[in-house]
Tab-separated table of C-alpha atoms in Angstrom:
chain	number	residue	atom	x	y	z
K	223	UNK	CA	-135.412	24.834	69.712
K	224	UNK	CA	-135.025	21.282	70.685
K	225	UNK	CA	-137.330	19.560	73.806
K	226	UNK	CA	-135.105	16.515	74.079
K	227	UNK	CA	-131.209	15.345	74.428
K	228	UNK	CA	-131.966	12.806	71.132
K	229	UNK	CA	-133.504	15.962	68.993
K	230	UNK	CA	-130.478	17.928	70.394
K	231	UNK	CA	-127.975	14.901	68.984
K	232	UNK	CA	-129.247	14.866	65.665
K	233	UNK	CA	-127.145	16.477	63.088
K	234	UNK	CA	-130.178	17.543	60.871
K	235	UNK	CA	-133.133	19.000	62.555
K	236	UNK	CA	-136.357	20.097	61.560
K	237	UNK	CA	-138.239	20.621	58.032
K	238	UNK	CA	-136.160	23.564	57.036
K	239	UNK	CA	-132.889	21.872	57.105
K	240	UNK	CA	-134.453	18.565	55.758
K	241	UNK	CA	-135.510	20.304	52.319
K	242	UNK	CA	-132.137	22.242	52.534
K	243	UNK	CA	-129.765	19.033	52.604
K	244	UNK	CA	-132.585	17.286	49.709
K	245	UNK	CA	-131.402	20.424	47.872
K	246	UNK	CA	-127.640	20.310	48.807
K	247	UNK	CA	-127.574	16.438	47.681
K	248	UNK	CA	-129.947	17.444	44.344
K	249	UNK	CA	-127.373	19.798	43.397
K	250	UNK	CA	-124.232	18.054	44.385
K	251	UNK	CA	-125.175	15.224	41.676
K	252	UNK	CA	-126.515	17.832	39.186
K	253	UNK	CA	-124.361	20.503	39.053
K	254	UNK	CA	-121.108	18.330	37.196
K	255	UNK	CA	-123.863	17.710	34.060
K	256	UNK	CA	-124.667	21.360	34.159
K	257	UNK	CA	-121.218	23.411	33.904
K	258	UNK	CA	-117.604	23.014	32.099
K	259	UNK	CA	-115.496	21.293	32.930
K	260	UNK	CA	-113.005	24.153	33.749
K	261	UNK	CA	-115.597	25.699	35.886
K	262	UNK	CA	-115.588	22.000	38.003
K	263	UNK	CA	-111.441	22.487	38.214
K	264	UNK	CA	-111.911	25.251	40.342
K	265	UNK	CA	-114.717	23.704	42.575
K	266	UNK	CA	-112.379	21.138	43.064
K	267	UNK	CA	-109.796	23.674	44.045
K	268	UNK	CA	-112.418	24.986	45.997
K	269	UNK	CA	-113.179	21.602	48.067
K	270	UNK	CA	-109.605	21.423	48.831
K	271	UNK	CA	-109.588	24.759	50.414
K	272	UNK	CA	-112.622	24.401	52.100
K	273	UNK	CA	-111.177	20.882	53.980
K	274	UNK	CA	-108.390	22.708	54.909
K	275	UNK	CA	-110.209	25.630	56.249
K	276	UNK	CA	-112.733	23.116	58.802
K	277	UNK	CA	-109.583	22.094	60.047
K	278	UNK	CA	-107.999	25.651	60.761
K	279	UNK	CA	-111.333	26.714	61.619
K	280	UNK	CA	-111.090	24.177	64.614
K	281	UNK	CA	-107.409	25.372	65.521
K	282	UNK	CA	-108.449	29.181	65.449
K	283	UNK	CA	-111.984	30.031	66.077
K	284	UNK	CA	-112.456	26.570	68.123
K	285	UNK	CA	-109.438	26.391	70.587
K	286	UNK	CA	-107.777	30.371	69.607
K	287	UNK	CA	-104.339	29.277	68.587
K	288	UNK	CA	-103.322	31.357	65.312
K	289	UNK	CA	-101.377	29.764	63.045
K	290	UNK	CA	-99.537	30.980	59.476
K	291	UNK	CA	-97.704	27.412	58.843
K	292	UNK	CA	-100.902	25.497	57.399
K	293	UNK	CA	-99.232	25.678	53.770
K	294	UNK	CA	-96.453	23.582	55.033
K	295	UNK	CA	-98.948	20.853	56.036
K	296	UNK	CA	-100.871	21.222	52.555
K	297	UNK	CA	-97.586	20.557	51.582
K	298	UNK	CA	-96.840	17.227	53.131
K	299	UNK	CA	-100.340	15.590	51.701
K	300	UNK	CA	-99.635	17.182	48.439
K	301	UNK	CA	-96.175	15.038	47.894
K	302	UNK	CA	-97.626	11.830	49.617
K	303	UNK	CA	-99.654	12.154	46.337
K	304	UNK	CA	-96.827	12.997	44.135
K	305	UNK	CA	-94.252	10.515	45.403
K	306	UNK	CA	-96.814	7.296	46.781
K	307	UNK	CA	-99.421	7.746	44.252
K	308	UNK	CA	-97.702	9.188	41.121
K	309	UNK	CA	-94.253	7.673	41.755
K	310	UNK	CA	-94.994	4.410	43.377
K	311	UNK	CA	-98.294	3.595	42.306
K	312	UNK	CA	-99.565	3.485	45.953
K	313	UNK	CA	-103.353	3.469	45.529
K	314	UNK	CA	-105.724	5.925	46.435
K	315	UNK	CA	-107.070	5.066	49.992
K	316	UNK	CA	-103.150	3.686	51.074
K	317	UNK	CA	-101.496	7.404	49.842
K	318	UNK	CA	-104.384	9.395	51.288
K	319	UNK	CA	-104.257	7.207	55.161
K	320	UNK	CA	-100.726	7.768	54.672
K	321	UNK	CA	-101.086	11.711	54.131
K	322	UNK	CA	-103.493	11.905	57.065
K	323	UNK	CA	-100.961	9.969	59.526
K	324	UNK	CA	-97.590	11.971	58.667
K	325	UNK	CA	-100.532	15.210	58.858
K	326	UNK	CA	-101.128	14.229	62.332
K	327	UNK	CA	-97.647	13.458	63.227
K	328	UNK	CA	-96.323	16.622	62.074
K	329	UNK	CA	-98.915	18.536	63.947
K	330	UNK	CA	-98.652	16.484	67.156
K	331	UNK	CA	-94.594	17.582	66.970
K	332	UNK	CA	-95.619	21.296	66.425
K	333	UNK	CA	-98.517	21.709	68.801
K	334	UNK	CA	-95.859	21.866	71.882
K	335	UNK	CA	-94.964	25.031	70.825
K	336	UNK	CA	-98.147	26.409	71.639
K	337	UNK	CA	-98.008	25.201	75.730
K	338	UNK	CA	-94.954	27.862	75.744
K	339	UNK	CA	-96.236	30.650	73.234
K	340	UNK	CA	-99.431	32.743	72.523
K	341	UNK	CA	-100.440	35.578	70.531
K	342	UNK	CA	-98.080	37.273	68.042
K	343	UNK	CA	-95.361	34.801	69.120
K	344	UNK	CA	-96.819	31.608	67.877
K	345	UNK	CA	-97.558	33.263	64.539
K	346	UNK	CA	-94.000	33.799	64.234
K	347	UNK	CA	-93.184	30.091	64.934
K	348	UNK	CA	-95.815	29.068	62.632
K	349	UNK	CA	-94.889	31.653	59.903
K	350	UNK	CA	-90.956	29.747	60.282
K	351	UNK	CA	-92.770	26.548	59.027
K	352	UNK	CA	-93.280	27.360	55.809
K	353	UNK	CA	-89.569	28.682	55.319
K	354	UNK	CA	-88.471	25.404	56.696
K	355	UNK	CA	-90.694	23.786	54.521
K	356	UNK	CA	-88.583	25.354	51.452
K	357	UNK	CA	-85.590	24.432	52.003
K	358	UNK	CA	-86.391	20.975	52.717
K	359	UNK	CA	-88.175	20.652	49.346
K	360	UNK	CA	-85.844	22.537	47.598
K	361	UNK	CA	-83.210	20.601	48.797
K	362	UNK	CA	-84.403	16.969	48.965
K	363	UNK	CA	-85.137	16.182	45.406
K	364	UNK	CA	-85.542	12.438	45.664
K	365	UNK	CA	-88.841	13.443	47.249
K	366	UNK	CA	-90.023	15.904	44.998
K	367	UNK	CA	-89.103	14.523	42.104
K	368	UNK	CA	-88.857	17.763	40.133
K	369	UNK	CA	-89.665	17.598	35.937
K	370	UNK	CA	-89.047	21.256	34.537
K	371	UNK	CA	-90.149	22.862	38.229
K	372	UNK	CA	-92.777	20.527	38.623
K	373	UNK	CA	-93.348	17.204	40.473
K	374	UNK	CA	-96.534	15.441	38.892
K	375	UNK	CA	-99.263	14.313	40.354
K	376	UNK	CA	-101.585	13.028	37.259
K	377	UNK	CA	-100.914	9.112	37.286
K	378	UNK	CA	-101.418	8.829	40.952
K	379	UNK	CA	-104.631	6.408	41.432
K	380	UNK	CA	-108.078	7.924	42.264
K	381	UNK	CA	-109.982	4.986	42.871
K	382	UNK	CA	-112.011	2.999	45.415
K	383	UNK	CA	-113.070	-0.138	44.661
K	384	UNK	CA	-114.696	-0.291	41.379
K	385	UNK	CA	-114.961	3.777	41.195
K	386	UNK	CA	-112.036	4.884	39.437
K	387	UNK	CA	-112.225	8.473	39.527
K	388	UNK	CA	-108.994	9.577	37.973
K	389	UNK	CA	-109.729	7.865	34.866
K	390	UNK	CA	-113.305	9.050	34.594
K	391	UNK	CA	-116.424	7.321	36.320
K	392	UNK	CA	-118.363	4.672	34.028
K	393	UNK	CA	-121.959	4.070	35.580
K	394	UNK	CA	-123.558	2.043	32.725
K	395	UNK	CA	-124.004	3.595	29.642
K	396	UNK	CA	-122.606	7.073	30.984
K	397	UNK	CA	-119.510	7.571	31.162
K	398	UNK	CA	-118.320	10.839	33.068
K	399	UNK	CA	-114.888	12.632	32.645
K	400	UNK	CA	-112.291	12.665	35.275
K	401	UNK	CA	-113.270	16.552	36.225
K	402	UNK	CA	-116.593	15.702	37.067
K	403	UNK	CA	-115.118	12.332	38.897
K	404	UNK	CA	-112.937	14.394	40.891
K	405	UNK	CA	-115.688	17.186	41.899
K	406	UNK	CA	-118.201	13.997	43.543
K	407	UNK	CA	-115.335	12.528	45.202
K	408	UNK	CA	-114.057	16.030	46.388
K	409	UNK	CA	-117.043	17.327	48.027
K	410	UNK	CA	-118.097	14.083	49.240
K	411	UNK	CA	-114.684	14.423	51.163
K	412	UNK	CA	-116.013	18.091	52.327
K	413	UNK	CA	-118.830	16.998	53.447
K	414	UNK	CA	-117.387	13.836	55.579
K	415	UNK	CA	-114.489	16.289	56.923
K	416	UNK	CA	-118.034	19.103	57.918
K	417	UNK	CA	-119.917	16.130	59.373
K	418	UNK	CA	-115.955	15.444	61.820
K	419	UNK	CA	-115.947	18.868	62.748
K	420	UNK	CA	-119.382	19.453	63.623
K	421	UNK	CA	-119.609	16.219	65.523
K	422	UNK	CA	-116.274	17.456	67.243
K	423	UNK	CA	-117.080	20.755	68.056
K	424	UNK	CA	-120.412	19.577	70.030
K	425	UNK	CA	-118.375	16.513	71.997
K	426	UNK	CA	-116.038	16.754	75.159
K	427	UNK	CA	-113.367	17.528	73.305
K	428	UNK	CA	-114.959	20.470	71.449
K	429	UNK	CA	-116.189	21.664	74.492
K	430	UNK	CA	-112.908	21.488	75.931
K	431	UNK	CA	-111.502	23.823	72.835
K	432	UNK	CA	-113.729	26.341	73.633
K	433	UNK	CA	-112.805	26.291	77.186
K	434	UNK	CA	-109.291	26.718	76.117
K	435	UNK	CA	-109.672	29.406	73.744
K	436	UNK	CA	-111.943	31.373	76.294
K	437	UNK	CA	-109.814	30.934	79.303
K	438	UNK	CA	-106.946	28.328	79.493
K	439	UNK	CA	-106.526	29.081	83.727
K	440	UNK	CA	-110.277	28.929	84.189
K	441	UNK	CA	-110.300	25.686	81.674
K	442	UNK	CA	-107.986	24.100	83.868
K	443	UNK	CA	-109.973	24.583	87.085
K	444	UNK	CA	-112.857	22.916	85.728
K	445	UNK	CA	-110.803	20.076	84.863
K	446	UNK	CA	-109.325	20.403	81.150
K	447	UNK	CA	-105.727	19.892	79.999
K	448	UNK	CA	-104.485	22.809	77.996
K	449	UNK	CA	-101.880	21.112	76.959
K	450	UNK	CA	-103.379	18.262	75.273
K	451	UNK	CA	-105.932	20.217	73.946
K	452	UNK	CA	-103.882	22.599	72.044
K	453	UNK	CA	-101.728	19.430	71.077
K	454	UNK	CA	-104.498	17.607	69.630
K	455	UNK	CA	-106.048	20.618	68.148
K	456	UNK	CA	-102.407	20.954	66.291
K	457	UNK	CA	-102.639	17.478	65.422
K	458	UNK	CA	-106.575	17.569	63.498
K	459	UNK	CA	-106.004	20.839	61.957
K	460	UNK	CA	-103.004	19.365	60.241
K	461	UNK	CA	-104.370	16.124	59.237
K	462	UNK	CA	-106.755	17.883	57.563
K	463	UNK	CA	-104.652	20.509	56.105
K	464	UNK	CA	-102.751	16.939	54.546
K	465	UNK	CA	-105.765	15.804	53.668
K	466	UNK	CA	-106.506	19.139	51.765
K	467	UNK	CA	-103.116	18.894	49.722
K	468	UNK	CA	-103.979	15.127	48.339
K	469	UNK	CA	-106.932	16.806	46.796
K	470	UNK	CA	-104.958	20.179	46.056
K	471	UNK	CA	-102.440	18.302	44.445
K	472	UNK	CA	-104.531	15.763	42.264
K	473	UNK	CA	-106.314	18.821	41.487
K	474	UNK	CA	-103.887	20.279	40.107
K	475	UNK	CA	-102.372	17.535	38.159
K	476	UNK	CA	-98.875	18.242	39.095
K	477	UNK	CA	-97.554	20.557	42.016
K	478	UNK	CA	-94.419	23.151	42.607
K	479	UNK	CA	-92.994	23.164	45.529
K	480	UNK	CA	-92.435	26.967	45.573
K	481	UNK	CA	-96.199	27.223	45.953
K	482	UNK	CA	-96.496	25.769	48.718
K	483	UNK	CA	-93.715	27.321	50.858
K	484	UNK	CA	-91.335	30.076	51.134
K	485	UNK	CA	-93.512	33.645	50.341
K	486	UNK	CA	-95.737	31.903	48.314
K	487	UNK	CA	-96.759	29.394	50.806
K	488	UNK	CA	-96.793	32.017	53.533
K	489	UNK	CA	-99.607	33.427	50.919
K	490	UNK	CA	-101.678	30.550	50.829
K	491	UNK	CA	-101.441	30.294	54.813
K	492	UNK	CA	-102.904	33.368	54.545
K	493	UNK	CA	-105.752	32.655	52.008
K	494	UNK	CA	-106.457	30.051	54.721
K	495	UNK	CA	-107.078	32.875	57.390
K	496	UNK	CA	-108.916	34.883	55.275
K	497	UNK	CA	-111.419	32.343	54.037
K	498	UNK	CA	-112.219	30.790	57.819
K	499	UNK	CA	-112.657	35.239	58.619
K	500	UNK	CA	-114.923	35.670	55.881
K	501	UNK	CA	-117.137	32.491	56.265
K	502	UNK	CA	-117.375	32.860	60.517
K	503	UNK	CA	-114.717	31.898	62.637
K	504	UNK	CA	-115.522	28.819	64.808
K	505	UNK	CA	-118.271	27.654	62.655
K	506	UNK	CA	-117.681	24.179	60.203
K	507	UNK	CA	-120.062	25.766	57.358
K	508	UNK	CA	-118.355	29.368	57.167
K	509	UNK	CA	-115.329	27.464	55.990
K	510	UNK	CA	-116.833	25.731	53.088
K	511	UNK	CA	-118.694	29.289	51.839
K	512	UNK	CA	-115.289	31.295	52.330
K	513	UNK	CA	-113.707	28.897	49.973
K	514	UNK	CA	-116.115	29.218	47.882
K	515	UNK	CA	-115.764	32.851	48.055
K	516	UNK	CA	-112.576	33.046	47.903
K	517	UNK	CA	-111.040	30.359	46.162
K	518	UNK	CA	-113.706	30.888	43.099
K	519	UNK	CA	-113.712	34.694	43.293
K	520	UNK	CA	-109.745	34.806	43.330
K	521	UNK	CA	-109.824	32.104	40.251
K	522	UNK	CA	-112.616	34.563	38.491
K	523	UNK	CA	-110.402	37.074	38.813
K	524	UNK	CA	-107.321	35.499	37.316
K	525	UNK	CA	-108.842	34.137	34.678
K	526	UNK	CA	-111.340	37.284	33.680
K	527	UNK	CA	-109.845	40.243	35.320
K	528	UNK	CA	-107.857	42.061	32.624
K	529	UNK	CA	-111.186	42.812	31.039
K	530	UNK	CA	-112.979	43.900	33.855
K	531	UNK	CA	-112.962	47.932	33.507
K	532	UNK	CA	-111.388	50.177	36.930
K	533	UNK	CA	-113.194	53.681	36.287
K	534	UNK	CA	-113.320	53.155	32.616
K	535	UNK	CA	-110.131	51.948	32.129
K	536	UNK	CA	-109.246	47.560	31.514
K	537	UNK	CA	-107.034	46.185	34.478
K	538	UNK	CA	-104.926	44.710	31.638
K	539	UNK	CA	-104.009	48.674	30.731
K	540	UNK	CA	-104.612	50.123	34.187
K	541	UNK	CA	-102.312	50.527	37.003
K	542	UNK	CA	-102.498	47.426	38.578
K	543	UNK	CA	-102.394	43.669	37.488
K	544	UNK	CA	-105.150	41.085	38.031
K	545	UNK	CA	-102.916	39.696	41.236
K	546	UNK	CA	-103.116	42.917	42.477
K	547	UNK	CA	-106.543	43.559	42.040
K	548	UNK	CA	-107.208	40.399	43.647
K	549	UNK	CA	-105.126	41.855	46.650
K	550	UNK	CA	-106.877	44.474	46.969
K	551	UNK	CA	-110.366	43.202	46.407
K	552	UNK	CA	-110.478	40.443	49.091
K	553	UNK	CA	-108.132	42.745	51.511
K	554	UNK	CA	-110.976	45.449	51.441
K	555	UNK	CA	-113.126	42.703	51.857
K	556	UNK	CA	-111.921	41.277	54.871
K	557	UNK	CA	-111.940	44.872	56.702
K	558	UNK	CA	-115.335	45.476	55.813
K	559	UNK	CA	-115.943	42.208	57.452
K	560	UNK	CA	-114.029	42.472	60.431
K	561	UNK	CA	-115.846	46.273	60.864
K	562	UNK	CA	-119.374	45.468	59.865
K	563	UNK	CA	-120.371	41.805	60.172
K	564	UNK	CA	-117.086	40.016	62.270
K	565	UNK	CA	-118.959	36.751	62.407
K	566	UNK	CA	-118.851	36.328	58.342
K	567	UNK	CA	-120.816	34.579	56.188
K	568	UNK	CA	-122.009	32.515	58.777
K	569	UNK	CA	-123.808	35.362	60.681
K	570	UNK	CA	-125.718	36.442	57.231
K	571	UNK	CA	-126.631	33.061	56.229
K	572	UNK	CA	-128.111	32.588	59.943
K	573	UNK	CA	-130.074	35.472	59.348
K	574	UNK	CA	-131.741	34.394	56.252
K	575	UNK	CA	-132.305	31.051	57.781
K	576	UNK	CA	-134.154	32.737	61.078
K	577	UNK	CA	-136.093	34.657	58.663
K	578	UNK	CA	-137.510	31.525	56.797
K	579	UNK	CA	-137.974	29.667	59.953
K	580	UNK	CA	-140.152	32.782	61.443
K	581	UNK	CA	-142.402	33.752	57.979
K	582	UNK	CA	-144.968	34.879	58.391
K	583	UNK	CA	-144.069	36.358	61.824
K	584	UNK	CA	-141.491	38.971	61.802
K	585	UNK	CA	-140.356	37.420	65.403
């Protein structure tokens, strides 16, 4: 509990969360020493799923417009990498300002929709993005740029000022590789996209979200436009998703287009939806530990599943592939969610954290 307006402003507050962010930071400059580098890939992979996510989070659980089409926005940051970075040697900061703009644009076009539609009919506009999506990138191949299915991604810079992090950081006498480059630069862009959002949400503007996703007639009486609300809620969530895809992308090291729209993009969209339902909708830091749950646990999966045993039996010679089990797995795991604990990981993390602040006292 805070006793003043300047305690109440401050984005860390008291001992607890002190210690907890000296932890965060400790282990945010260990961790790259400590593990493979194929094990940093998919944080990486990870970080870009969890930017996108704060963003949807703000669209869904912040101002209640569902949306299917955040692939298609992924999409747009992910060639901004692939044709200004990789094809035009664009650097870094240029490609990724560019990526955030178009981002915005895009969304600032789409969120008009949402003044006319609600419910189950916006999800079927937004679901018609990522078919549009396809056929523009199948079609316009001065764009994409495709080599053997592929558009690449690897040459594009990754570096700010004297940090180049594509080629591998050199701090002295240690010299890092680009993985563990790309996982500092990654989450320090997940943490600068939590710090937006959580800034956001407690402003005017966030306030005004809520407002809208409680009660757009009763928002209006109390003085809040609907309209640009939803617009501008349209217009961050896709920025970010953009954002997201410059990292996805770089990531990656080269991108197909076919991933990111059509079915398969409709898929990710998706994977979006379920990670912001199984972190806590409408909060910034059940987006980042949905990623991590899903993103990693889906990768896990992938990569170890045919040896994991289903009543005695290896998924490799079972009845079901390792994309299936995945399926299943985090589908089950979003209805026990949704029946048991509907606020995510976000409710169970605030339970352990009341706990800690209470010891001794069981209240």
């Amino acid at each position: 509990m805070t006793l003043s307006h300047a305690a109440d402003l401050r984005t860390i507050r008291g001992p607890w969360r002190i210690a907890f962010s000296v932890v965060l930071v400790a282990v945010f400059f260990a961790l790259p020493v400590l593990i493979s580098d194929a094990t940093l890939g998919t944080l990486i992979l990870c970080g870009a799923f969890a930017i996108g996510a704060i963003g949807l989070n703000l669209l869904i659980g912040l101002t209640g417009q569902v949306s299917l089409g955040h692939a298609a926005f992924v999409a747009i940051g992910a060639y901004c990498t692939s044709y200004l970075g990789d094809g035009r040697g664009w650097p870094f900061l240029a490609y990724f300002a560019t990526a955030i703009v178009l981002g915005l644009v895009a969304g600032a076009v789409i969120g008009p929709f949402a003044l006319r539609l609600r419910g189950n009919y916006l999800v079927i506009v937004t679901i018609g993005l990522v078919f549009v999506s396809e056929h523009v990138l199948r079609n316009w191949e001065s764009l994409t740029r495709p080599v053997r299915g592929t558009a690449p991604t690897r040459d594009a810079a990754v570096a700010i000022g004297p940090l180049d992090f594509g080629a591998g950081l050199d701090l002295g006498s240690a010299l890092y590789t680009r993985e563990q480059s790309m996982f500092w630069l990654t989450w320090a862009l997940v943490a600068l996209a939590a710090v937006v959002a959580h800034n956001l949400t407690r402003s005017r503007v966030g306030r005004a979200m809520q407002a809208v996703r409680d009660r757009d007639l009763a928002a209006e009486v109390i003085g809040v436009e609907p309209g640009r609300t939803k617009i501008g809620a349209f217009a961050v969530a896709s920025a970010m998703a953009a954002a997201a895809g410059v990292i996805y992308a770089l990531g990656l090291g080269a991108i197909d287009y076919q991933e990111l729209s059509g079915i398969h993009g409709l898929f990710m969209s998706i994977t979006f939806v379920a990670i912001i339902i199984l972190g806590g909708l409408g909060t910034v830091h059940g987006s980042i530990l949905g990623a991590l749950l899903v993103v990693y646990g889906q990768r896990l999966i992938a990569n170890e599943g045919a040896a994991m045993p289903i009543l005695g039996i290896p998924v490799e010679r079972g009845w079901m592939s390792t994309g299936e089990l995945n399926g299943v797995l985090f589908g089950g795991l979003i209805i026990v969610f949704l029946l048991l604990e509907p606020r995510g990981l976000a409710a169970l993390w605030a339970r352990v954290r009341t706990w800690f602040q209470g010891w001794p006292f069981a209240y």
